[in-house]
Short mmCIF file of C-alpha atoms and ligand atoms in Angstrom, two decimals:
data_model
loop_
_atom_site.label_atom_id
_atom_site.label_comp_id
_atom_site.label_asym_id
_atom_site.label_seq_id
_atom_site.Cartn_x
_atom_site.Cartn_y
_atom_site.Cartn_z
CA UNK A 1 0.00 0.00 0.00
CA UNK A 2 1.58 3.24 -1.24
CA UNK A 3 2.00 5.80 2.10
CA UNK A 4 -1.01 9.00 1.59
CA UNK A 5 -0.32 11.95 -0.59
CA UNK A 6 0.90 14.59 2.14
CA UNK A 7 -1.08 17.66 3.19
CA UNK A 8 0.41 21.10 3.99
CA UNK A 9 1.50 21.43 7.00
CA UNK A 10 0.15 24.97 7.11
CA UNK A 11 -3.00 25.00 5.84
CA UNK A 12 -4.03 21.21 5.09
CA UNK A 13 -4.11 21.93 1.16
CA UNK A 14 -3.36 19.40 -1.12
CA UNK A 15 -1.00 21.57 -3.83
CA UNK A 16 2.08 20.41 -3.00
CA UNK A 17 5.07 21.51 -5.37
CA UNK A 18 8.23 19.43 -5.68
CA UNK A 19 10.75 21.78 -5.36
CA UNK A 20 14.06 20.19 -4.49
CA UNK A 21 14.46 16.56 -4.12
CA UNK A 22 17.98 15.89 -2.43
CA UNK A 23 17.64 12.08 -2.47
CA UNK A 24 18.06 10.09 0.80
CA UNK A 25 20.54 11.82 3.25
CA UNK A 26 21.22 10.64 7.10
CA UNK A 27 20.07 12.79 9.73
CA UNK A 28 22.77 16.17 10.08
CA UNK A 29 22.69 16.19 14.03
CA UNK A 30 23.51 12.21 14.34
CA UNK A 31 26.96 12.58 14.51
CA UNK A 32 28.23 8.66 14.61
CA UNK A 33 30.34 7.16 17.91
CA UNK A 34 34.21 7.25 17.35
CA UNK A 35 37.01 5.18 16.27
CA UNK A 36 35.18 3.11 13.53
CA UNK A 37 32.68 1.14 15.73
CA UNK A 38 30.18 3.39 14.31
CA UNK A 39 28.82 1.54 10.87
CA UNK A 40 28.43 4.58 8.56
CA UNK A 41 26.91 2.49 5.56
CA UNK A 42 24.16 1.13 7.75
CA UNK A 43 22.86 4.52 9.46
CA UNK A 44 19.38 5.18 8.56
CA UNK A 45 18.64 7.42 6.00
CA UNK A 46 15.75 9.21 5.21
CA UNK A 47 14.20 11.23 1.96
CA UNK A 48 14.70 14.88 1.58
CA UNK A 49 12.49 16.75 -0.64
CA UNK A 50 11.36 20.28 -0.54
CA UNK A 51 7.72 21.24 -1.56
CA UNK A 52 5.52 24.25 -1.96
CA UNK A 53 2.41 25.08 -0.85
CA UNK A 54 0.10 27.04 -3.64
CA UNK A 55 -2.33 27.72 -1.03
CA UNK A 56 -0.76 29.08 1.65
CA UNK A 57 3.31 30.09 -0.24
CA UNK A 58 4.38 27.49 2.92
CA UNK A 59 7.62 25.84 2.02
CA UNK A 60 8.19 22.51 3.65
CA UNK A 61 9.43 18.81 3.65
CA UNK A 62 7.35 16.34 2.57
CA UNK A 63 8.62 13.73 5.01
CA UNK A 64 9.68 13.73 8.50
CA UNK A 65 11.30 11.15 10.75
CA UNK A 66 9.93 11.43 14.48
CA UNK A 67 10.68 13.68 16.49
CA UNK A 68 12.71 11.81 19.12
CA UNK A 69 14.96 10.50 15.96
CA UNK A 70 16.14 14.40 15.55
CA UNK A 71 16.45 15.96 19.09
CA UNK A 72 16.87 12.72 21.40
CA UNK A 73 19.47 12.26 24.45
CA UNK A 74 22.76 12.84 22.12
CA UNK A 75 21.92 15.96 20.41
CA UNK A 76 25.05 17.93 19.99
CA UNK A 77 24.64 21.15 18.94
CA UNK A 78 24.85 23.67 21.66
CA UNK A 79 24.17 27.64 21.34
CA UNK A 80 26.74 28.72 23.16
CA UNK A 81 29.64 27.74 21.30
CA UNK A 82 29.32 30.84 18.96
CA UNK A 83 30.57 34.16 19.97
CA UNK A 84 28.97 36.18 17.91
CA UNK A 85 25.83 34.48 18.78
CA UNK A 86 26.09 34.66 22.23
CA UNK A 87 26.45 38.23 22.20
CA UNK A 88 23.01 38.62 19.71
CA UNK A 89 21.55 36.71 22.73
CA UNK A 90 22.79 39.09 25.64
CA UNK A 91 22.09 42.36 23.30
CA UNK A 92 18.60 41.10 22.34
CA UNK A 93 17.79 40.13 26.00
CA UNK A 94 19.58 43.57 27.28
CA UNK A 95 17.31 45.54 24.84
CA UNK A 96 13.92 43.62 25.17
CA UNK A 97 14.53 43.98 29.48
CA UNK A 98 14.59 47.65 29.17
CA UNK A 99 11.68 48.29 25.97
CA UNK A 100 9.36 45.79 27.73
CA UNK A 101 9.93 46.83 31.78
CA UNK A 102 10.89 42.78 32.96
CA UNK A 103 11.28 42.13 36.36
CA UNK A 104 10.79 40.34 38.81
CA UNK A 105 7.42 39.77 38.12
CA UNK A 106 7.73 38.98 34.53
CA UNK A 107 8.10 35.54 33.37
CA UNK A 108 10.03 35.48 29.77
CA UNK A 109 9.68 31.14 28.19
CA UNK A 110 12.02 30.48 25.84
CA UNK A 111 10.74 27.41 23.56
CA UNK A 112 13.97 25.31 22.29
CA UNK A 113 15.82 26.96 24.58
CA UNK A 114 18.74 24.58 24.14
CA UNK A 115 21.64 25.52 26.58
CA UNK A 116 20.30 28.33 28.66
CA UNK A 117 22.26 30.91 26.03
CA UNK A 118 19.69 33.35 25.76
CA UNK A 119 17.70 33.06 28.88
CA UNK A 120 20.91 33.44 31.25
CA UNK A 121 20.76 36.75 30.23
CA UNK A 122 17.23 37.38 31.56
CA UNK A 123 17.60 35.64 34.60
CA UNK A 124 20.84 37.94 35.15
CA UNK A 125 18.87 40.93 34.43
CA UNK A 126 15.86 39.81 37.40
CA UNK A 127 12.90 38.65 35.17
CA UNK A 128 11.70 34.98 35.63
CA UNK A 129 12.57 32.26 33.54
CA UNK A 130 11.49 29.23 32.01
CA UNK A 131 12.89 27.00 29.37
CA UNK A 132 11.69 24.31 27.20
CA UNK A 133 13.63 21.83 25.08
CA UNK A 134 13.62 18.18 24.36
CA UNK A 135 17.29 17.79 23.78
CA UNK A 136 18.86 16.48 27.32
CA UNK A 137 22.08 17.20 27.11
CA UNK A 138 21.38 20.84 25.94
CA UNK A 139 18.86 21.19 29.21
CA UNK A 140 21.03 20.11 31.84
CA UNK A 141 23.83 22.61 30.37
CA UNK A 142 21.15 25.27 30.98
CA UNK A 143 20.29 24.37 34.22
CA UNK A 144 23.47 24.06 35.19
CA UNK A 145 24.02 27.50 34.67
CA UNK A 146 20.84 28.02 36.61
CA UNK A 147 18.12 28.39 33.64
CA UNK A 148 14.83 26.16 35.04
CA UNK A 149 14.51 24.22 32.15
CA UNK A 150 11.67 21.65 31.23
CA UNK A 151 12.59 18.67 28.89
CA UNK A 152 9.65 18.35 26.82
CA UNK A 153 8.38 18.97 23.28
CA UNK A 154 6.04 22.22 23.43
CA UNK A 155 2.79 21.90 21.78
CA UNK A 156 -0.11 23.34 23.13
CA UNK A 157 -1.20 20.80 25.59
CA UNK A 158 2.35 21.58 27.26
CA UNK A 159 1.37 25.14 27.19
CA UNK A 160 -1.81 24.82 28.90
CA UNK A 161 0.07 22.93 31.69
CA UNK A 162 2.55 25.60 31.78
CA UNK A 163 -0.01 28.56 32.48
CA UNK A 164 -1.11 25.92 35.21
CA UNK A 165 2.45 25.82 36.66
CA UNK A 166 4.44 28.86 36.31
CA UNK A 167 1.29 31.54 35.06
CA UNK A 168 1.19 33.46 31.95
CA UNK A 169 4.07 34.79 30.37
CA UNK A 170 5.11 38.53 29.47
CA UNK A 171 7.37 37.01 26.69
CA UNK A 172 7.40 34.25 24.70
CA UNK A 173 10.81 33.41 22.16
CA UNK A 174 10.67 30.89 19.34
CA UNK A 175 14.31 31.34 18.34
CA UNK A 176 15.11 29.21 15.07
CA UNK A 177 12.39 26.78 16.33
CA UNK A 178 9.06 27.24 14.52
CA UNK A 179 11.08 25.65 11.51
CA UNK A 180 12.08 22.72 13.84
CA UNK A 181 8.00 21.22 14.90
CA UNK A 182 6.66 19.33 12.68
CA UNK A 183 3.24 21.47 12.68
CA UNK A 184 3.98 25.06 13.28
CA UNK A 185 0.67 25.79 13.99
CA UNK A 186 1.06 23.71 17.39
CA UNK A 187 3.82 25.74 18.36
CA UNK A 188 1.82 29.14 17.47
CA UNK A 189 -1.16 27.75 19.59
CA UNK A 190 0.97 26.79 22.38
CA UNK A 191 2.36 30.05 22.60
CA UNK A 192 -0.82 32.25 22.06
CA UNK A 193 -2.15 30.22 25.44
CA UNK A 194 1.03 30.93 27.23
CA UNK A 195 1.09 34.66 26.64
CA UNK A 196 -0.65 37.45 28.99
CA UNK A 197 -2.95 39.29 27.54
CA UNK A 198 -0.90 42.35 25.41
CA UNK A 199 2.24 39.74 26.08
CA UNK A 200 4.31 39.58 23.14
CA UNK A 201 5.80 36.40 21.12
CA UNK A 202 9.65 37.05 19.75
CA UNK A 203 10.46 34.66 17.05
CA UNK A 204 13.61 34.76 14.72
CA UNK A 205 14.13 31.62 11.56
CA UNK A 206 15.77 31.43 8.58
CA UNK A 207 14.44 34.04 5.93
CA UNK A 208 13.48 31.67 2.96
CA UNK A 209 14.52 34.19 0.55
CA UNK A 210 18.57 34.35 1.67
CA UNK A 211 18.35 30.52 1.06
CA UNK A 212 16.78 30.37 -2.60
CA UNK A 213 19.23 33.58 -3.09
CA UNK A 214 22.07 32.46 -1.82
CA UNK A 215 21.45 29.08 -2.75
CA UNK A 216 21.84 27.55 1.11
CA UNK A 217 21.16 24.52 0.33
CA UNK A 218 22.42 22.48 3.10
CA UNK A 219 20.44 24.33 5.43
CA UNK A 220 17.73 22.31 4.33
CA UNK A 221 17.61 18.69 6.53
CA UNK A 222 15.22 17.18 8.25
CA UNK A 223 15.22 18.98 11.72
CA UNK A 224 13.88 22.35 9.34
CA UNK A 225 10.59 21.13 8.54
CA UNK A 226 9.03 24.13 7.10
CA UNK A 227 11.36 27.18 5.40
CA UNK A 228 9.44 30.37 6.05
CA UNK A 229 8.77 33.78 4.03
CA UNK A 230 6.79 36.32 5.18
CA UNK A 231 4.22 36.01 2.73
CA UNK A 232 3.96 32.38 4.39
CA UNK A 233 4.27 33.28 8.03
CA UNK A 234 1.79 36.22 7.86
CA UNK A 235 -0.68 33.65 7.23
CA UNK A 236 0.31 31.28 9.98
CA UNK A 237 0.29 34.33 12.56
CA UNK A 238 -2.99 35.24 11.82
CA UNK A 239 -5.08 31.83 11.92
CA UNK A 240 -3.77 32.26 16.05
CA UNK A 241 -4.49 35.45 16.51
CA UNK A 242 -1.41 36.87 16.51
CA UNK A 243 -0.74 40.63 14.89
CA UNK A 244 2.40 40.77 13.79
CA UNK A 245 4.09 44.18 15.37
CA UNK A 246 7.94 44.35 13.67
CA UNK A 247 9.85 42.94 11.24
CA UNK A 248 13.97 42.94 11.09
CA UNK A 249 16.14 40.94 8.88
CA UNK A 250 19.33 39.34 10.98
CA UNK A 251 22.07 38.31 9.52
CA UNK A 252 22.75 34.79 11.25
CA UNK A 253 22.65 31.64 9.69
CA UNK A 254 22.77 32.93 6.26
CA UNK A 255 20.00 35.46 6.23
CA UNK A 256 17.42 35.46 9.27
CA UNK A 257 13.92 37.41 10.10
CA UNK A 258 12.56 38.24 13.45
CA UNK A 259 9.09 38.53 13.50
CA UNK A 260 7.59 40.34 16.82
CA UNK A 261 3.81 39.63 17.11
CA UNK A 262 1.03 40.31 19.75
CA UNK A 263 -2.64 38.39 20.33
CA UNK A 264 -5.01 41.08 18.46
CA UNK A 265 -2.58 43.42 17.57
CA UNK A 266 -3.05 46.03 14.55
CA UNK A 267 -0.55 44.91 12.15
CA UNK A 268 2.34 46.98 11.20
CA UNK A 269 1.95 49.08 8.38
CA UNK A 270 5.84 47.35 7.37
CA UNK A 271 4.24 44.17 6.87
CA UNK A 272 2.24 45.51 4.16
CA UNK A 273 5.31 46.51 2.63
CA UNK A 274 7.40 42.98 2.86
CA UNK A 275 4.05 41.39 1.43
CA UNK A 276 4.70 43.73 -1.64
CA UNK A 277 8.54 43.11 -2.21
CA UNK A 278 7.63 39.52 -1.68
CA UNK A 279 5.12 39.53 -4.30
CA UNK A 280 7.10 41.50 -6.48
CA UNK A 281 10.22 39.32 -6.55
CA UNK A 282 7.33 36.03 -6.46
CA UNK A 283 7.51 34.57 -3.43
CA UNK A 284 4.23 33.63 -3.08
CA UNK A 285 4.27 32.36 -6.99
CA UNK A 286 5.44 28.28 -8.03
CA UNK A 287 7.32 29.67 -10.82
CA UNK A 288 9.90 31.37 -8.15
CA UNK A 289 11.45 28.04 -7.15
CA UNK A 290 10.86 26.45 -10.20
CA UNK A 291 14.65 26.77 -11.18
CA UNK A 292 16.30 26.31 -7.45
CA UNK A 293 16.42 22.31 -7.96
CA UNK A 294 18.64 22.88 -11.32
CA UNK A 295 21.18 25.94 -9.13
CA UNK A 296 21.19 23.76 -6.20
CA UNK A 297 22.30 20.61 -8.67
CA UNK A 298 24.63 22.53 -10.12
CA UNK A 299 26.37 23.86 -6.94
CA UNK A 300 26.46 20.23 -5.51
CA UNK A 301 28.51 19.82 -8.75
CA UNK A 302 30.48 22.39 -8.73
CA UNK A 303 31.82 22.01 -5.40
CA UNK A 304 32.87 18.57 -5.36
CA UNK A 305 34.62 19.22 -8.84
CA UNK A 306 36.66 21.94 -6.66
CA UNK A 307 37.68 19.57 -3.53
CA UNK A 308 38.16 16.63 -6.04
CA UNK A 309 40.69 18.54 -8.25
CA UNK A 310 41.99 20.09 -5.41
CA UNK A 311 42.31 16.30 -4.26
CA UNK A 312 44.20 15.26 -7.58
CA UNK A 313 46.34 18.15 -7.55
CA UNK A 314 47.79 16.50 -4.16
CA UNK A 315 46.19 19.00 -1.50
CA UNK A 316 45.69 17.87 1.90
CA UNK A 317 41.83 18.74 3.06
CA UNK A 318 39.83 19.01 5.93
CA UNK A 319 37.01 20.80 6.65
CA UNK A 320 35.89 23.51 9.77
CA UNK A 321 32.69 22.66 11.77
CA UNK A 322 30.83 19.68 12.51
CA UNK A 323 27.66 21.67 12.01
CA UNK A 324 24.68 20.10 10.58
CA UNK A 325 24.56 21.59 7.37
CA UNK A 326 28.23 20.77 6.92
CA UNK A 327 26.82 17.46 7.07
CA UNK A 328 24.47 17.83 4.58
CA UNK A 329 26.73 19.45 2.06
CA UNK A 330 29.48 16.60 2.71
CA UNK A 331 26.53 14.14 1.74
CA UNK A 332 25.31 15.98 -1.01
CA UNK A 333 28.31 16.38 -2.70
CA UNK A 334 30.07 12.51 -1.54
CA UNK A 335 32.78 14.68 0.00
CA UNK A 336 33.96 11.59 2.38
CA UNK A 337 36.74 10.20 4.56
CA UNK A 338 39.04 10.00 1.21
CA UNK A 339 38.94 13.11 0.57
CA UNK A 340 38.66 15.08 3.59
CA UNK A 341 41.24 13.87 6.25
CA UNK A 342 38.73 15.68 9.29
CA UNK A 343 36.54 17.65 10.25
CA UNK A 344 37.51 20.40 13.33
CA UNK A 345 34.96 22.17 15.86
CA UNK A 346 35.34 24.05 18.89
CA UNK A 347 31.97 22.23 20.44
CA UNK A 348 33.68 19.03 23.23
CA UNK A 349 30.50 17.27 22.58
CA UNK A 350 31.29 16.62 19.43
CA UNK A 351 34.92 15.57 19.43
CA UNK A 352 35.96 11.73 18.95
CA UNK A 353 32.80 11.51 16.83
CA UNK A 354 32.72 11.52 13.17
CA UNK A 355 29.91 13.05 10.27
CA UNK A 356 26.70 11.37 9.93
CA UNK A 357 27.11 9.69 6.22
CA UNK A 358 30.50 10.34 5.53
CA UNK A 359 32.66 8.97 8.58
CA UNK A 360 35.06 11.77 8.57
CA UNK A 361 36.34 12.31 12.26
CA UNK A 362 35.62 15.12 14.20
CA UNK A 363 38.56 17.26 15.99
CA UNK A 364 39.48 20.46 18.22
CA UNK A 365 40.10 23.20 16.02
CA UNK A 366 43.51 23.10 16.72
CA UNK A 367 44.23 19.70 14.52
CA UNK A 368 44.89 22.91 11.74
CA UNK A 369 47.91 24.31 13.04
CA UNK A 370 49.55 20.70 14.20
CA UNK A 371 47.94 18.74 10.94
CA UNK A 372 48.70 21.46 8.59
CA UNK A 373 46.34 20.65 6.10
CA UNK A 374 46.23 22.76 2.60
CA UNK A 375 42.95 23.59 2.18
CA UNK A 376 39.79 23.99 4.44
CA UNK A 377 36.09 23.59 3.28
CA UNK A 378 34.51 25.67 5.46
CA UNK A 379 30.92 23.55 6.39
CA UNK A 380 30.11 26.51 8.99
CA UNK A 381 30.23 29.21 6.18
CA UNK A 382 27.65 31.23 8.18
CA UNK A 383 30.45 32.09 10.42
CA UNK A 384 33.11 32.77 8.75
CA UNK A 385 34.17 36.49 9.97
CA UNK A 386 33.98 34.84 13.06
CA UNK A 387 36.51 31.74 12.40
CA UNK A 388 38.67 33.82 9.77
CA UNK A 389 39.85 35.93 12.43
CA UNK A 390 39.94 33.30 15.07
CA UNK A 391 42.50 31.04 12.03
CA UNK A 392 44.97 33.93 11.60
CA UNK A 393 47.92 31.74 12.36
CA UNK A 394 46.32 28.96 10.20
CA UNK A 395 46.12 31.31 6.99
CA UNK A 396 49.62 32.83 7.93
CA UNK A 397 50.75 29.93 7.60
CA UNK A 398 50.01 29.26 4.18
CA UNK A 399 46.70 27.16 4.64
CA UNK A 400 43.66 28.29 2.95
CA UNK A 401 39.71 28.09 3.31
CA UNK A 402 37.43 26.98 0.47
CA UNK A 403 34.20 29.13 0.86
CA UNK A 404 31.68 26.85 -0.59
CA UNK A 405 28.59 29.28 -1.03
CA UNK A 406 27.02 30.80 -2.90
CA UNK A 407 29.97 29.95 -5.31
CA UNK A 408 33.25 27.90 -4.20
CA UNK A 409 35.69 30.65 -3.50
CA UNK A 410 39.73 29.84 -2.35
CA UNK A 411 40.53 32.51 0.53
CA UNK A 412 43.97 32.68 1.72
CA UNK A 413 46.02 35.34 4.19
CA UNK A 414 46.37 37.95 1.28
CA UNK A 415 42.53 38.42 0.37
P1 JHZ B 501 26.03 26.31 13.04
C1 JHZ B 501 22.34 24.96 13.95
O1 JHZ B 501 22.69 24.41 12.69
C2 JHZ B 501 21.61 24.00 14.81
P2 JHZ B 501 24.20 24.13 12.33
C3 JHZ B 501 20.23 23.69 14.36
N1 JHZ B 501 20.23 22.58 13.46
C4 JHZ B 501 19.61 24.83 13.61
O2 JHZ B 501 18.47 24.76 13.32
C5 JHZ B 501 20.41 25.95 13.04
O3 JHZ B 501 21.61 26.14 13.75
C6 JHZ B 501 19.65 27.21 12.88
C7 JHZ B 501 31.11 25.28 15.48
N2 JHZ B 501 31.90 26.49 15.60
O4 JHZ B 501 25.83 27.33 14.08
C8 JHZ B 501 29.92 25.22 16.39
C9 JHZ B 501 33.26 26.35 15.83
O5 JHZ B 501 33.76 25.22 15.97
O6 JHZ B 501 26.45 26.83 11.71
C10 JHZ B 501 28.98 24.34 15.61
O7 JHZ B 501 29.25 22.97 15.90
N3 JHZ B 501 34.01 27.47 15.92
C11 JHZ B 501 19.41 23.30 15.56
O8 JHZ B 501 24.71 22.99 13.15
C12 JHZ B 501 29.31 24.63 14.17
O9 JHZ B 501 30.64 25.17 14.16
C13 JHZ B 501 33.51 28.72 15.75
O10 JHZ B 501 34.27 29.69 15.82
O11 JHZ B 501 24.33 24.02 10.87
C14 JHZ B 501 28.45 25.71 13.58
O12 JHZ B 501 27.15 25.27 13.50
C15 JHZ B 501 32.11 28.84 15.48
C16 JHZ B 501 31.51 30.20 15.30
C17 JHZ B 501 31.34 27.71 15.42
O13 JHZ B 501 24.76 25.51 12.90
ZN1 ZN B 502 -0.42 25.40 2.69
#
């Protein structure tokens, strides 16, 4: 019996578009247990294929694996192992403290509030606190550093048990999360039943257009379930209620948006205005991603052409974080253990483990300077101001990073 014909997972439609179909990749987070015990061939793998909806512009995956299979006990990625981003947490928690009055009476809930690297801040500056996340290890780092956290998946039964708990809260942040439930209309529920009345709901995700621009297309796996424009999410916001109040564009993780919405709120007269440069440069048409499968194909070529001749001409390769779109782009392009010697990160959790798929071994970033190798894909490309700087004595030395996006690009110390 062939499996039912999915439905959106925005509005229950039925017009699905194929828009990318990346074949079957592992999972990017399930980062395989050291020294060769791990059996790369047999880890599961799983479809990955991008659709869109005509009803409702939603971009999304057509399957999912369960939840628990994405964000179980080993999860590895943790927040705080960013700089940059760890300061965008303290100045957006500074700044929202002092526009919104928190204190001591305020409760801010953070939903995937992984290792406490956001609400830290709030807690330091006196408002109450609570976090939710399913990913263990993640929680436990953020209550060790004294964030309450619960380890659950938030949907909007959780939320009504929350308001039983802890009461309503002043502020509600869906940080790179709505893209990460398999129904974000759960997640929106949840959190219109959390908030006080006039309470506000902070959520920041991937902008959809940076990724067909830019081409980003390992930042598509199956933890992002749905890839949002605002065309999409203006929707979404109001079948809950929700008024949406501000909109910013960020730049992390390749292009982001914050969206700032309140229960009944008159929109902003700027969302009118993102719904027209949307529809100008089609958004909320098919024929917009019609020719992203064919640029994404054509990337996926085009950098393992690079690393391969870059292989044959008798460079020595590895690449620079374990993230897990450098695990998708690794798979994607069958960059593997013969051609990339390792893979370095500055995250402990990850070390001694190698990338789902691929089986290349994961190291401290300082494997570069004693390993010397020539070149360096770099998977975390999102960061690269950040780990360009933080290499100096790498590049001095001669070595080299291969920028793969949105065209491979060779950076050495000179440029
Ligand atoms: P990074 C993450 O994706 C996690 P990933 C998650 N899948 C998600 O949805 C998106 O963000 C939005 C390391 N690093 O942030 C840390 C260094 O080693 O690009 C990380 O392991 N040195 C839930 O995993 C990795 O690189 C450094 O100097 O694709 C980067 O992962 C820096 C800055 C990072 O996200
Ligand atoms: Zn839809």
């Amino acid at each position: 019996m062939s499996a039912p014909a999915p439905v959106c997972r925005g509005c229950a439609g039925a017009r699905l578009n194929l828009v990318l179909d990346l074949g079957v990749m592992p999972l990017a987070d399930a980062l395989v247990a050291g020294d060769g015990a791990g059996d790369v061939a047999n880890e599961a793998r799983h479809p990955l294929r991008m659709a869109y909806c005509a009803d409702c512009h939603l971009v999304q995956l057509l399957e999912s694996p369960p939840p628990e299979a994405l964000f179980g006990r080993d999860f590895p990625y943790y927040s705080s192992y960013s700089t940059q981003w760890s300061a965008h947490a303290a100045d957006f928690a500074g700044a929202t403290t002092g526009e919104l009055g928190l204190g001591a009476d305020s409760l801010v809930v953070e939903i995937g509030s992984n290792d406490g690297y956001l609400l830290r801040h709030f807690a330091a500056a006196g408002a109450r606190v609570l976090g939710i996340d399913p990913a263990e290890g993640p929680a436990r780092a953020a209550r060790a550093v004294g964030v309450p956290t619960e380890i659950a998946y938030f949907d909007a039964a959780l939320a009504g048990q929350l308001v039983a708990d802890h009461g309503r809260a002043d502020l509600v942040v869906a940080n790179n999360v709505l893209a990460h439930v398999p129904d974000p209309n759960q997640l929106l529920a949840g959190a219109a039943r959390l908030l006080k009345p006039g309470g506000l709901l902070s959520v920041e995700a991937p902008y959809l257009r940076d990724l067909i621009e830019q081409v980003e297309f390992d930042t598509i796996y199956h933890e992002h379930h749905c890839y949002f424009s605002v065309s999409a999410l203006a929707g979404l916001f109001a079948r809950h209620g929700f008024g949406i109040r501000s909109l910013t564009r960020l730049p992390w993780h390749g292009g982001s948006l914050r969206v700032v919405a309140a229960a009944a709120a008159e929109p902003a007269p700027a969302l009118a205005e993102w719904l027209a440069a949307e529809r100008a440069a089609g958004l909320d048409r098919a024929d917009y991603y019609a020719g992203f499968g064919a640029r994404v194909q054509a990337l996926i070529a085009d950098i393992r052409a690079r690393v391969r001749a870059l292989h044959a001409g008798g460079a020595r390769i590895a690449a620079y974080g374990a993230a897990a779109k450098g695990a998708i782009l690794l798979n994607a392009t069958g960059i593997d253990a013969g051609l990339c010697e390792f893979v370095v990160d500055r995250n402990p959790h990850k070390h001694g483990k190698r990338m789902p798929g691929v089986g290349i071994p994961i190291l401290p970033p300082e494997a570069l300077l004693e390993r010397r190798p020539d070149v360096v894909l770099l998977l975390a490309w999102n960061w690269a101001g950040e780990i360009l700087a933080q290499q100096r004595d790498y590049l001095a030395a001669g070595g080299r990073f291969l920028i793969p996006l949105p065209e491979p690009r060779l950076v050495g110390a000179d440029d």
